[in-house]
Amino acid sequence: MAIGEENVWETLAGLAPEEVCRRTDVTFDAASGRYALKIFGIEFFVAPLEREISSRSPQGDALLKKLGFFLRSSALGYLTVAKDIGLTGRLVSPLSMKSGQLFFRGAHELPLEQVAEKYGSNREAFLGKGRELGGTYLAHGDASFELFPLSGVPAVMILWLGDEEFPPRVDLLFDAASEIRFPIDAIWAIAMMCTLAVL
């Protein structure tokens, strides 16, 4: 476990569960000492004292293995730093958020081109993956769906199919309130979790 992650676990363990539940869409079971939250509609359990994230579902276990660091970072960031702010209904790219142009570069660049390469000529497979992650279809682009990487945190993924003139493209958008609810590094972890989940 990285030092930074250890610090976040310590922070979470020191927070009052009532305050965490007030800011987020999670519940806390005092008997087990665990928070219950949903990631892509699947229930996960976060135990601050044991420093463990688990799921009772095979799909949840598969996501834990596949998304590892990004799932842990997203869940822990949500519980420790998310602010209680309502959604705006306005979608924005992480790049257009404050510090987004600087942050989402180099090692922090989202692998959306890989998603576009994978689904650029297969709209049905893209929509199928969205459905598998609990998404609902939207009317943007050539294919799109809304996901909930975390309860109350919507993300929209839009596929633009390739043709003779333009290569395929995938956009990932969040509600504009996200840049107020989360610091930019937490948004990056959530965005990476969404992108890798679709790959």
Coordinates of C-alpha atoms in Angstrom, one line a residue:
M1 CA 0.0 0.0 0.0
A2 CA 1.4 3.4 -1.0
I3 CA 2.1 6.0 1.8
G4 CA -0.4 8.3 0.3
E5 CA -3.1 5.7 0.5
E6 CA -2.2 4.9 4.1
N7 CA -2.7 8.5 5.0
V8 CA -6.1 8.6 3.4
W9 CA -7.1 5.4 5.3
E10 CA -6.0 7.2 8.5
T11 CA -8.0 10.3 7.6
L12 CA -11.1 8.2 7.0
A13 CA -10.7 6.3 10.2
G14 CA -10.6 9.6 12.1
L15 CA -13.8 11.0 10.5
A16 CA -17.2 10.8 12.2
P17 CA -19.4 8.4 10.2
E18 CA -22.4 10.7 10.5
E19 CA -20.4 13.5 8.8
V20 CA -19.2 11.1 6.0
C21 CA -22.8 9.9 5.4
R22 CA -24.1 13.4 5.3
R23 CA -21.7 14.4 2.6
T24 CA -22.1 11.3 0.5
D25 CA -24.6 8.7 -0.6
V26 CA -23.3 6.0 1.7
T27 CA -24.5 4.2 4.8
F28 CA -22.4 3.1 7.9
D29 CA -22.9 -0.1 9.9
A30 CA -21.6 0.5 13.4
A31 CA -21.6 -3.2 14.3
S32 CA -19.2 -4.1 11.5
G33 CA -17.5 -0.6 11.3
R34 CA -18.0 -0.6 7.5
Y35 CA -19.4 1.9 5.0
A36 CA -21.6 0.6 2.2
L37 CA -21.4 2.4 -1.1
K38 CA -22.2 1.7 -4.7
I39 CA -19.7 1.7 -7.6
F40 CA -21.2 1.2 -11.0
G41 CA -24.4 0.2 -9.2
I42 CA -22.6 -2.7 -7.3
E43 CA -22.4 -2.6 -3.5
F44 CA -19.0 -2.4 -2.0
F45 CA -18.0 -2.3 1.7
V46 CA -15.2 -0.1 3.0
A47 CA -13.7 -1.0 6.4
P48 CA -11.5 1.9 7.6
L49 CA -9.9 0.0 10.6
E50 CA -9.1 -3.1 8.5
R51 CA -8.2 -0.9 5.5
E52 CA -10.1 -3.1 3.3
I53 CA -12.6 -2.7 0.4
S54 CA -14.7 -5.8 -0.5
S55 CA -17.8 -6.8 -2.4
R56 CA -20.1 -9.8 -2.0
S57 CA -20.8 -10.0 -5.8
P58 CA -18.6 -11.8 -8.4
Q59 CA -18.8 -8.7 -10.6
G60 CA -17.7 -6.5 -7.7
D61 CA -14.7 -8.8 -7.1
A62 CA -13.8 -8.7 -10.8
L63 CA -13.9 -4.8 -10.8
L64 CA -11.7 -4.8 -7.6
K65 CA -9.1 -6.9 -9.4
K66 CA -9.3 -5.0 -12.7
L67 CA -9.5 -1.4 -11.4
G68 CA -7.4 -1.9 -8.2
F69 CA -5.7 1.4 -7.3
F70 CA -8.3 3.5 -9.2
L71 CA -11.3 1.9 -7.5
R72 CA -9.6 2.3 -4.1
S73 CA -8.6 5.9 -4.7
S74 CA -12.1 6.8 -6.0
A75 CA -13.9 5.2 -3.1
L76 CA -11.5 6.6 -0.5
G77 CA -11.5 10.1 -2.1
Y78 CA -15.3 10.0 -2.2
L79 CA -15.6 9.2 1.5
T80 CA -12.9 11.6 2.7
V81 CA -13.2 14.7 0.6
A82 CA -16.5 14.8 -1.4
K83 CA -18.6 17.9 -0.6
D84 CA -22.3 17.9 -0.3
I85 CA -23.2 19.9 -3.4
G86 CA -26.2 19.3 -5.7
L87 CA -25.8 18.5 -9.4
T88 CA -26.1 21.3 -12.0
G89 CA -27.3 19.1 -14.9
R90 CA -24.5 20.7 -17.1
L91 CA -21.9 18.3 -18.5
V92 CA -18.3 19.3 -18.8
S93 CA -15.0 17.7 -19.8
P94 CA -12.4 17.2 -17.0
L95 CA -10.1 19.1 -19.3
S96 CA -12.3 22.2 -19.0
M97 CA -12.3 22.1 -15.2
K98 CA -10.0 24.3 -13.2
S99 CA -6.4 23.0 -13.6
G100 CA -7.8 20.3 -15.9
Q101 CA -5.7 21.3 -18.9
L102 CA -2.5 21.1 -16.8
F103 CA -3.4 18.0 -14.8
F104 CA -4.8 15.7 -17.5
R105 CA -1.5 15.4 -19.4
G106 CA 1.4 13.0 -19.6
A107 CA 1.1 10.2 -17.0
H108 CA -2.4 11.6 -16.1
E109 CA -3.8 11.5 -19.6
L110 CA -7.0 9.4 -19.8
P111 CA -6.7 6.5 -22.3
L112 CA -9.8 7.5 -24.1
E113 CA -8.1 6.8 -27.5
Q114 CA -7.8 3.2 -26.5
V115 CA -11.6 3.1 -25.8
A116 CA -12.2 4.7 -29.2
E117 CA -10.0 2.2 -31.0
K118 CA -11.8 -0.7 -29.3
Y119 CA -15.3 0.4 -30.0
G120 CA -14.8 2.8 -33.0
S121 CA -16.6 0.5 -35.4
N122 CA -18.7 -1.4 -32.9
R123 CA -21.5 0.7 -31.4
E124 CA -23.4 -2.3 -30.0
A125 CA -20.3 -3.6 -28.1
F126 CA -19.9 -0.1 -26.6
L127 CA -23.5 0.1 -25.5
G128 CA -23.3 -3.5 -24.2
K129 CA -20.3 -2.5 -22.0
G130 CA -22.2 0.5 -20.7
R131 CA -25.2 -1.8 -19.8
E132 CA -22.9 -4.2 -18.1
L133 CA -21.7 -1.4 -15.8
G134 CA -25.2 -0.4 -15.0
G135 CA -25.4 2.5 -17.5
T136 CA -28.5 4.0 -19.1
Y137 CA -28.5 4.9 -22.8
L138 CA -28.5 8.5 -23.9
A139 CA -28.9 10.3 -27.2
H140 CA -25.5 12.0 -27.5
G141 CA -23.1 11.2 -30.3
D142 CA -23.4 7.9 -32.2
A143 CA -23.8 6.0 -28.9
S144 CA -23.7 7.2 -25.3
F145 CA -24.6 6.1 -21.8
E146 CA -24.6 7.5 -18.3
L147 CA -22.8 5.7 -15.6
F148 CA -22.6 6.2 -11.8
P149 CA -19.0 5.4 -10.9
L150 CA -20.0 6.4 -7.4
S151 CA -23.5 6.9 -6.0
G152 CA -24.7 10.4 -6.9
V153 CA -21.7 11.0 -9.2
P154 CA -22.8 10.7 -12.8
A155 CA -20.5 10.3 -15.7
V156 CA -21.4 10.3 -19.4
M157 CA -19.4 8.5 -22.0
I158 CA -20.0 9.4 -25.7
L159 CA -18.8 7.4 -28.7
W160 CA -18.3 9.0 -32.1
L161 CA -17.9 6.3 -34.7
G162 CA -15.0 6.6 -37.2
D163 CA -15.4 7.2 -40.9
E164 CA -13.2 7.8 -43.9
E165 CA -12.7 11.4 -42.9
F166 CA -12.4 11.3 -39.1
P167 CA -11.1 8.7 -36.6
P168 CA -13.4 7.5 -33.9
R169 CA -13.5 9.5 -30.7
V170 CA -14.7 9.0 -27.1
D171 CA -15.6 11.8 -24.7
L172 CA -16.0 11.4 -21.0
L173 CA -18.0 14.1 -19.2
F174 CA -19.0 14.9 -15.7
D175 CA -21.6 17.2 -14.0
A176 CA -20.1 20.6 -13.6
A177 CA -20.6 20.4 -9.9
S178 CA -17.8 17.7 -9.8
E179 CA -15.0 20.3 -9.8
I180 CA -16.5 21.8 -6.6
R181 CA -17.3 18.5 -5.0
F182 CA -13.8 17.0 -5.6
P183 CA -10.2 18.1 -5.9
I184 CA -8.7 17.6 -9.4
D185 CA -6.7 14.4 -8.4
A186 CA -9.9 12.8 -7.1
I187 CA -11.7 13.6 -10.4
W188 CA -8.8 12.0 -12.2
A189 CA -9.0 8.8 -10.2
I190 CA -12.8 8.6 -10.9
A191 CA -12.3 9.4 -14.6
M192 CA -9.5 6.7 -14.9
M193 CA -11.8 4.2 -13.1
C194 CA -14.6 4.9 -15.6
T195 CA -12.2 4.7 -18.6
L196 CA -10.5 1.5 -17.6
A197 CA -13.9 -0.2 -16.6
V198 CA -15.0 0.3 -20.2
L199 CA -11.8 -1.1 -21.8

